[in-house]
Short mmCIF file of the C-alpha atoms (twelve columns), coordinates in Angstrom:
data_MODEL
# 
_entry.id   MODEL 
# 
loop_
_atom_site.group_PDB 
_atom_site.id 
_atom_site.type_symbol 
_atom_site.label_atom_id 
_atom_site.label_alt_id 
_atom_site.label_comp_id 
_atom_site.label_asym_id 
_atom_site.label_seq_id 
_atom_site.Cartn_x 
_atom_site.Cartn_y 
_atom_site.Cartn_z 
_atom_site.pdbx_PDB_model_num 
ATOM 1   C CA . MET A 1   68.369  76.787  126.047 1 
ATOM 2   C CA . HIS A 2   66.705  77.298  129.381 1 
ATOM 3   C CA . PHE A 3   68.226  80.872  129.766 1 
ATOM 4   C CA . VAL A 4   66.681  82.346  126.372 1 
ATOM 5   C CA . GLY A 5   63.355  82.971  127.925 1 
ATOM 6   C CA . PRO A 6   64.701  85.112  130.920 1 
ATOM 7   C CA . VAL A 7   67.217  86.927  128.773 1 
ATOM 8   C CA . LEU A 8   64.554  87.820  126.365 1 
ATOM 9   C CA . LEU A 9   62.227  88.879  129.098 1 
ATOM 10  C CA . LEU A 10  65.096  91.076  130.490 1 
ATOM 11  C CA . VAL A 11  65.619  92.904  127.243 1 
ATOM 12  C CA . THR A 12  61.943  93.470  126.832 1 
ATOM 13  C CA . SER A 13  61.728  94.842  130.205 1 
ATOM 14  C CA . THR A 14  64.661  97.217  129.816 1 
ATOM 15  C CA . ALA A 15  63.338  98.487  126.689 1 
ATOM 16  C CA . GLN A 16  60.060  99.097  128.291 1 
ATOM 17  C CA . ALA A 17  61.719  100.776 131.097 1 
ATOM 18  C CA . LEU A 18  63.129  103.573 129.155 1 
ATOM 19  C CA . SER A 19  61.417  106.812 129.583 1 
ATOM 20  C CA . THR A 20  60.295  109.169 126.834 1 
ATOM 21  C CA . PHE A 21  61.082  112.771 126.074 1 
ATOM 22  C CA . THR A 22  58.529  115.433 125.380 1 
ATOM 23  C CA . LEU A 23  58.730  119.121 124.924 1 
ATOM 24  C CA . GLN A 24  56.829  121.967 126.897 1 
ATOM 25  C CA . SER A 25  55.864  125.234 125.059 1 
ATOM 26  C CA . PRO A 26  58.050  124.898 122.117 1 
ATOM 27  C CA . ARG A 27  58.006  127.990 120.185 1 
ATOM 28  C CA . VAL A 28  60.107  129.784 117.237 1 
ATOM 29  C CA . ILE A 29  60.141  133.432 116.939 1 
ATOM 30  C CA . VAL A 30  61.426  135.518 113.919 1 
ATOM 31  C CA . SER A 31  62.213  139.339 114.669 1 
ATOM 32  C CA . SER A 32  63.965  141.891 112.586 1 
ATOM 33  C CA . SER A 33  67.251  143.806 113.758 1 
ATOM 34  C CA . ASP A 34  65.247  146.343 115.513 1 
ATOM 35  C CA . GLY A 35  63.265  143.827 117.826 1 
ATOM 36  C CA . THR A 36  60.165  143.834 115.478 1 
ATOM 37  C CA . GLN A 37  58.418  140.373 115.741 1 
ATOM 38  C CA . LEU A 38  57.991  139.072 112.189 1 
ATOM 39  C CA . ARG A 39  56.543  135.744 112.981 1 
ATOM 40  C CA . SER A 40  55.729  133.574 116.057 1 
ATOM 41  C CA . GLU A 41  54.500  130.022 115.866 1 
ATOM 42  C CA . PRO A 42  54.322  127.173 118.437 1 
ATOM 43  C CA . LEU A 43  55.923  124.079 117.433 1 
ATOM 44  C CA . SER A 44  54.112  120.552 117.237 1 
ATOM 45  C CA . LEU A 45  55.567  117.264 118.341 1 
ATOM 46  C CA . ALA A 46  53.211  115.706 115.544 1 
ATOM 47  C CA . GLN A 47  54.574  117.201 112.461 1 
ATOM 48  C CA . LYS A 48  56.897  120.167 111.460 1 
ATOM 49  C CA . LEU A 49  55.664  123.688 110.398 1 
ATOM 50  C CA . LEU A 50  53.657  123.579 107.331 1 
ATOM 51  C CA . SER A 51  55.079  126.807 106.135 1 
ATOM 52  C CA . PRO A 52  58.881  127.331 106.123 1 
ATOM 53  C CA . LEU A 53  60.760  130.317 107.685 1 
ATOM 54  C CA . ASN A 54  62.635  132.971 106.041 1 
ATOM 55  C CA . LEU A 55  65.442  134.937 107.377 1 
ATOM 56  C CA . THR A 56  67.205  137.803 105.889 1 
ATOM 57  C CA . GLN A 57  70.842  139.063 106.447 1 
ATOM 58  C CA . THR A 58  69.708  141.012 109.522 1 
ATOM 59  C CA . ASP A 59  66.841  138.747 111.123 1 
ATOM 60  C CA . VAL A 60  66.944  136.873 114.304 1 
ATOM 61  C CA . LEU A 61  65.531  133.530 115.057 1 
ATOM 62  C CA . LYS A 62  64.724  132.549 118.516 1 
ATOM 63  C CA . LEU A 63  63.842  128.902 119.611 1 
ATOM 64  C CA . SER A 64  62.818  127.919 123.108 1 
ATOM 65  C CA . PHE A 65  61.463  124.893 124.891 1 
ATOM 66  C CA . GLN A 66  61.654  122.816 128.007 1 
ATOM 67  C CA . VAL A 67  62.552  118.958 127.880 1 
ATOM 68  C CA . LEU A 68  60.318  116.990 130.243 1 
ATOM 69  C CA . ASP A 69  59.884  113.465 131.158 1 
ATOM 70  C CA . LYS A 70  56.666  112.447 129.685 1 
ATOM 71  C CA . GLU A 71  55.703  109.921 132.347 1 
ATOM 72  C CA . THR A 72  56.399  112.372 135.431 1 
ATOM 73  C CA . GLY A 73  56.516  115.755 133.832 1 
ATOM 74  C CA . ASN A 74  59.668  116.681 135.384 1 
ATOM 75  C CA . GLY A 75  62.396  118.477 133.626 1 
ATOM 76  C CA . VAL A 76  65.239  116.571 132.140 1 
ATOM 77  C CA . GLN A 77  68.770  117.670 131.228 1 
ATOM 78  C CA . PRO A 78  69.710  115.519 128.150 1 
ATOM 79  C CA . GLN A 79  73.191  114.555 127.776 1 
ATOM 80  C CA . GLN A 80  73.094  115.506 124.068 1 
ATOM 81  C CA . THR A 81  71.056  118.324 122.759 1 
ATOM 82  C CA . PHE A 82  71.501  119.413 119.118 1 
ATOM 83  C CA . LEU A 83  69.848  121.178 116.309 1 
ATOM 84  C CA . ARG A 84  70.731  119.658 112.791 1 
ATOM 85  C CA . PHE A 85  70.696  121.989 109.795 1 
ATOM 86  C CA . TYR A 86  70.451  119.729 106.528 1 
ATOM 87  C CA . ASP A 87  70.295  120.576 102.899 1 
ATOM 88  C CA . ALA A 88  68.744  117.805 101.016 1 
ATOM 89  C CA . ASN A 89  69.941  118.918 97.695  1 
ATOM 90  C CA . THR A 90  73.451  119.224 98.336  1 
ATOM 91  C CA . THR A 91  73.633  116.823 101.375 1 
ATOM 92  C CA . GLU A 92  75.478  119.309 103.340 1 
ATOM 93  C CA . GLU A 93  74.800  119.620 107.069 1 
ATOM 94  C CA . GLY A 94  75.619  121.278 110.398 1 
ATOM 95  C CA . ILE A 95  75.303  120.497 113.840 1 
ATOM 96  C CA . GLN A 96  74.767  123.104 116.592 1 
ATOM 97  C CA . PRO A 97  74.847  122.232 120.268 1 
ATOM 98  C CA . LEU A 98  72.454  123.849 122.501 1 
ATOM 99  C CA . ARG A 99  72.650  124.954 126.011 1 
ATOM 100 C CA . ILE A 100 70.149  123.333 128.411 1 
ATOM 101 C CA . SER A 101 69.701  124.000 132.257 1 
ATOM 102 C CA . THR A 102 69.451  121.339 134.649 1 
ATOM 103 C CA . SER A 103 65.513  122.068 134.706 1 
ATOM 104 C CA . GLY A 104 65.673  121.053 130.815 1 
ATOM 105 C CA . LYS A 105 65.019  124.684 129.525 1 
ATOM 106 C CA . VAL A 106 66.505  125.721 126.260 1 
ATOM 107 C CA . LYS A 107 66.872  129.229 124.612 1 
ATOM 108 C CA . PHE A 108 68.610  129.296 121.251 1 
ATOM 109 C CA . GLU A 109 69.196  132.342 119.196 1 
ATOM 110 C CA . LEU A 110 70.315  132.534 115.471 1 
ATOM 111 C CA . ASN A 111 71.404  135.897 114.456 1 
ATOM 112 C CA . MET A 112 72.081  136.178 110.724 1 
ATOM 113 C CA . ALA A 113 74.147  139.233 111.132 1 
ATOM 114 C CA . LYS A 114 76.647  136.763 112.815 1 
ATOM 115 C CA . PRO A 115 75.787  133.373 111.675 1 
ATOM 116 C CA . PRO A 116 77.398  130.338 113.627 1 
ATOM 117 C CA . SER A 117 80.011  128.140 111.974 1 
ATOM 118 C CA . SER A 118 77.590  125.245 112.354 1 
ATOM 119 C CA . LEU A 119 75.467  126.498 109.492 1 
ATOM 120 C CA . PRO A 120 76.103  124.418 106.515 1 
ATOM 121 C CA . PRO A 121 76.913  126.259 102.962 1 
ATOM 122 C CA . THR A 122 73.582  127.227 101.343 1 
ATOM 123 C CA . LEU A 123 72.108  128.200 97.885  1 
ATOM 124 C CA . THR A 124 68.377  128.457 97.449  1 
ATOM 125 C CA . SER A 125 66.970  125.299 98.794  1 
ATOM 126 C CA . PRO A 126 65.829  125.328 102.332 1 
ATOM 127 C CA . LEU A 127 67.475  123.862 105.386 1 
ATOM 128 C CA . GLN A 128 65.737  121.147 107.302 1 
ATOM 129 C CA . VAL A 129 65.958  121.873 110.911 1 
ATOM 130 C CA . THR A 130 65.770  118.884 113.321 1 
ATOM 131 C CA . LEU A 131 66.118  118.530 117.162 1 
ATOM 132 C CA . LEU A 132 68.151  115.725 118.268 1 
ATOM 133 C CA . LEU A 133 67.987  114.524 122.133 1 
ATOM 134 C CA . GLY A 134 69.682  111.728 123.651 1 
ATOM 135 C CA . THR A 135 70.698  110.393 127.182 1 
ATOM 136 C CA . SER A 136 70.696  107.306 129.232 1 
ATOM 137 C CA . GLN A 137 67.564  105.841 130.502 1 
ATOM 138 C CA . PHE A 138 65.446  107.803 127.712 1 
ATOM 139 C CA . LYS A 139 64.379  106.811 124.349 1 
ATOM 140 C CA . PRO A 140 66.422  108.982 121.931 1 
ATOM 141 C CA . LEU A 141 64.275  111.767 120.125 1 
ATOM 142 C CA . LYS A 142 64.459  112.973 116.472 1 
ATOM 143 C CA . LEU A 143 61.941  115.654 116.061 1 
ATOM 144 C CA . PRO A 144 61.617  117.618 112.673 1 
ATOM 145 C CA . LEU A 145 60.828  121.134 113.503 1 
ATOM 146 C CA . PHE A 146 60.650  123.405 110.504 1 
ATOM 147 C CA . ASP A 147 62.257  124.242 107.280 1 
ATOM 148 C CA . LEU A 148 64.455  127.302 107.054 1 
ATOM 149 C CA . PHE A 149 65.350  129.662 104.098 1 
ATOM 150 C CA . ILE A 150 68.572  131.648 104.817 1 
ATOM 151 C CA . PRO A 151 70.439  133.854 102.586 1 
ATOM 152 C CA . PRO A 152 72.789  132.024 100.077 1 
ATOM 153 C CA . SER A 153 76.410  131.624 101.269 1 
ATOM 154 C CA . HIS A 154 79.596  130.778 99.568  1 
ATOM 155 C CA . PRO A 155 79.763  127.248 98.114  1 
ATOM 156 C CA . ALA A 156 81.234  124.646 100.186 1 
ATOM 157 C CA . THR A 157 85.205  124.329 100.078 1 
ATOM 158 C CA . GLU A 158 86.336  121.593 98.215  1 
ATOM 159 C CA . HIS A 159 88.045  118.592 100.201 1 
ATOM 160 C CA . PRO A 160 91.751  118.186 99.248  1 
ATOM 161 C CA . ASP A 161 90.880  114.312 98.517  1 
ATOM 162 C CA . GLU A 162 87.779  115.096 96.652  1 
ATOM 163 C CA . VAL A 163 89.688  115.039 93.385  1 
ATOM 164 C CA . LEU A 164 90.606  111.726 93.985  1 
ATOM 165 C CA . TYR A 165 86.982  110.274 93.807  1 
ATOM 166 C CA . ARG A 166 85.885  112.202 90.705  1 
ATOM 167 C CA . LYS A 167 84.980  110.292 87.591  1 
ATOM 168 C CA . ARG A 168 88.128  109.995 85.441  1 
ATOM 169 C CA . PRO A 169 88.321  109.458 81.557  1 
ATOM 170 C CA . ASP A 170 88.214  105.980 80.360  1 
ATOM 171 C CA . ILE A 171 91.528  103.929 80.133  1 
ATOM 172 C CA . GLU A 172 91.952  103.003 76.367  1 
ATOM 173 C CA . HIS A 173 94.451  100.184 75.818  1 
ATOM 174 C CA . THR A 174 96.169  100.115 72.695  1 
ATOM 175 C CA . PHE A 175 97.200  96.532  71.572  1 
ATOM 176 C CA . ARG A 176 99.889  95.567  69.136  1 
ATOM 177 C CA . PRO A 177 98.698  93.829  66.101  1 
ATOM 178 C CA . GLU A 178 99.221  89.931  65.964  1 
ATOM 179 C CA . PRO A 179 102.610 89.052  64.659  1 
ATOM 180 C CA . LYS A 180 102.324 87.617  61.284  1 
ATOM 181 C CA . THR A 181 103.664 83.986  60.798  1 
ATOM 182 C CA . PRO A 182 105.950 83.446  57.977  1 
ATOM 183 C CA . PRO A 183 104.991 81.201  54.985  1 
ATOM 184 C CA . LYS A 184 104.870 77.441  55.673  1 
ATOM 185 C CA . VAL A 185 107.522 76.880  53.248  1 
ATOM 186 C CA . VAL A 186 109.925 79.140  54.678  1 
ATOM 187 C CA . SER A 187 109.163 77.602  58.366  1 
ATOM 188 C CA . ALA A 188 109.662 74.072  56.935  1 
ATOM 189 C CA . VAL A 189 113.071 75.010  55.324  1 
ATOM 190 C CA . PHE A 190 114.506 76.550  58.438  1 
ATOM 191 C CA . ALA A 191 113.062 73.548  60.588  1 
ATOM 192 C CA . GLY A 192 114.851 71.326  58.397  1 
ATOM 193 C CA . LEU A 193 118.021 73.077  58.903  1 
ATOM 194 C CA . VAL A 194 117.871 73.142  62.544  1 
ATOM 195 C CA . ALA A 195 116.900 69.572  62.624  1 
ATOM 196 C CA . GLY A 196 119.083 68.052  59.949  1 
ATOM 197 C CA . LEU A 197 122.290 70.566  59.848  1 
ATOM 198 C CA . PRO A 198 123.896 69.030  62.978  1 
ATOM 199 C CA . TRP A 199 123.495 65.544  61.603  1 
ATOM 200 C CA . ALA A 200 124.881 66.682  58.309  1 
ATOM 201 C CA . ILE A 201 127.901 68.011  60.115  1 
ATOM 202 C CA . LEU A 202 128.457 64.971  62.160  1 
ATOM 203 C CA . ILE A 203 128.082 62.699  59.265  1 
ATOM 204 C CA . GLY A 204 130.617 64.983  57.455  1 
ATOM 205 C CA . LEU A 205 133.010 64.742  60.040  1 
ATOM 206 C CA . TRP A 206 132.723 60.961  60.175  1 
ATOM 207 C CA . SER A 207 133.510 60.720  56.404  1 
ATOM 208 C CA . GLN A 208 136.684 62.518  57.131  1 
ATOM 209 C CA . LEU A 209 137.934 59.613  59.299  1 
ATOM 210 C CA . THR A 210 139.405 57.186  56.834  1 
ATOM 211 C CA . ASN A 211 140.279 54.493  59.360  1 
ATOM 212 C CA . LEU A 212 136.732 54.630  60.679  1 
ATOM 213 C CA . ARG A 213 134.636 52.165  59.037  1 
ATOM 214 C CA . LEU A 214 130.764 51.907  58.701  1 
ATOM 215 C CA . THR A 215 130.844 48.591  60.687  1 
ATOM 216 C CA . HIS A 216 132.388 50.244  63.611  1 
ATOM 217 C CA . LEU A 217 129.632 53.183  63.859  1 
ATOM 218 C CA . LEU A 218 126.882 50.392  63.735  1 
ATOM 219 C CA . SER A 219 128.559 48.423  66.492  1 
ATOM 220 C CA . LEU A 220 126.637 47.908  69.910  1 
ATOM 221 C CA . HIS A 221 129.412 50.182  71.432  1 
ATOM 222 C CA . VAL A 222 128.647 53.289  69.316  1 
ATOM 223 C CA . VAL A 223 124.977 52.863  68.581  1 
ATOM 224 C CA . PRO A 224 123.668 53.639  71.980  1 
ATOM 225 C CA . PHE A 225 125.689 57.041  71.951  1 
ATOM 226 C CA . THR A 226 124.116 57.773  68.425  1 
ATOM 227 C CA . ILE A 227 120.673 57.065  69.817  1 
ATOM 228 C CA . THR A 228 121.051 59.372  72.817  1 
ATOM 229 C CA . LEU A 229 122.098 62.105  70.640  1 
ATOM 230 C CA . GLY A 230 118.811 61.570  68.455  1 
ATOM 231 C CA . ALA A 231 116.971 61.577  71.624  1 
ATOM 232 C CA . PHE A 232 118.261 65.058  72.423  1 
ATOM 233 C CA . GLU A 233 116.962 66.185  69.112  1 
ATOM 234 C CA . VAL A 234 113.568 64.559  69.865  1 
ATOM 235 C CA . LEU A 235 113.615 66.359  73.167  1 
ATOM 236 C CA . LEU A 236 113.864 69.675  71.759  1 
ATOM 237 C CA . PHE A 237 111.117 68.992  69.157  1 
ATOM 238 C CA . GLN A 238 108.795 68.014  72.205  1 
ATOM 239 C CA . TYR A 239 109.785 71.224  73.926  1 
ATOM 240 C CA . TRP A 240 108.626 73.223  70.907  1 
ATOM 241 C CA . VAL A 241 105.518 71.087  70.625  1 
ATOM 242 C CA . ARG A 242 104.020 70.694  74.241  1 
ATOM 243 C CA . LEU A 243 106.693 70.145  76.979  1 
ATOM 244 C CA . LYS A 244 107.482 72.899  79.585  1 
ATOM 245 C CA . LEU A 245 110.871 74.155  80.400  1 
ATOM 246 C CA . GLY A 246 111.186 72.367  83.738  1 
ATOM 247 C CA . GLU A 247 110.270 69.056  82.288  1 
ATOM 248 C CA . VAL A 248 112.860 69.716  79.313  1 
ATOM 249 C CA . LEU A 249 115.435 70.404  82.060  1 
ATOM 250 C CA . LEU A 250 114.493 67.335  84.089  1 
ATOM 251 C CA . TYR A 251 114.344 64.961  80.932  1 
ATOM 252 C CA . GLY A 252 117.548 66.710  79.613  1 
ATOM 253 C CA . ALA A 253 119.628 66.127  82.825  1 
ATOM 254 C CA . VAL A 254 118.796 62.454  82.833  1 
ATOM 255 C CA . LEU A 255 119.388 62.062  79.247  1 
ATOM 256 C CA . GLY A 256 122.742 64.035  79.638  1 
ATOM 257 C CA . VAL A 257 123.992 61.402  82.233  1 
ATOM 258 C CA . VAL A 258 123.131 58.554  79.954  1 
ATOM 259 C CA . THR A 259 124.824 60.535  76.768  1 
ATOM 260 C CA . LEU A 260 127.900 60.921  79.079  1 
ATOM 261 C CA . PHE A 261 128.373 57.244  79.787  1 
ATOM 262 C CA . THR A 262 127.410 56.001  76.185  1 
ATOM 263 C CA . GLY A 263 129.925 58.577  74.831  1 
ATOM 264 C CA . LYS A 264 132.731 57.644  76.914  1 
ATOM 265 C CA . HIS A 265 132.018 53.908  76.275  1 
ATOM 266 C CA . ALA A 266 131.877 54.655  72.480  1 
ATOM 267 C CA . LEU A 267 135.273 56.635  72.507  1 
ATOM 268 C CA . SER A 268 136.922 53.977  74.751  1 
ATOM 269 C CA . ASN A 269 135.802 51.095  72.287  1 
ATOM 270 C CA . ILE A 270 137.086 53.149  69.241  1 
ATOM 271 C CA . ALA A 271 140.397 53.868  71.141  1 
ATOM 272 C CA . GLU A 272 140.942 50.142  71.751  1 
ATOM 273 C CA . ARG A 273 140.046 49.290  67.854  1 
ATOM 274 C CA . ARG A 274 142.899 51.912  66.998  1 
ATOM 275 C CA . SER A 275 145.424 50.716  69.346  1 
ATOM 276 C CA . SER A 276 144.960 47.199  68.213  1 
ATOM 277 C CA . GLY A 277 144.992 48.232  64.709  1 
ATOM 278 C CA . LYS A 278 141.594 46.937  63.512  1 
# 
């Protein structure tokens, strides 16, 4: 915590140590193709030109100034010196690098007979022309200069990926209607068949065994097997009502082992009774 004060002081002193750009004799001149001067105005650092500049297909625009250190008055050669042409309506922009001498002098010429590729596509709205300066040990400068009308050009070429970001038609989902449930009477009949048919078949088969008495079926050796079969029916019913498949498989595996042993014991008991003639 004791280092916060010195660090803030260092940052503040570094920010205060940055020098400031200024321009000397900034001027813009518009001339025709034969060299006739159509307009010549000095540029202000406080605000851009109040009236926009107009260029025809053959006009030439000349921009000149010198970059100085505001504190010392010496010429400065910034590492970055650009003109930005920006169309506020289409948001198209172009960046034009400027050549600058070691003494900070700049002379730029825009010939509309041979316009540079840095000019963005234009329609009828003016281009906002801004000067951008930047280098180490100096505060960056963004200076609006003037608005510029130039002849309309061809529209901007469409980016190949632009179609991917256009608005597309809404996706309309078509859902199938809810399935109709059968009448309750039909459901009850088939539920009764599913639940009662196996037992009816089992009882019918038992009735075919002439030497199998009812007392044998109700003996303690056979009843556990019958109960486990009924437990399977209850398990399937619970699966239909509330149990999940994993739970049914788990309970069914345990119940299957119990059914295996009770069934084996019941069959062994019946076999003993048959062998003894009871």
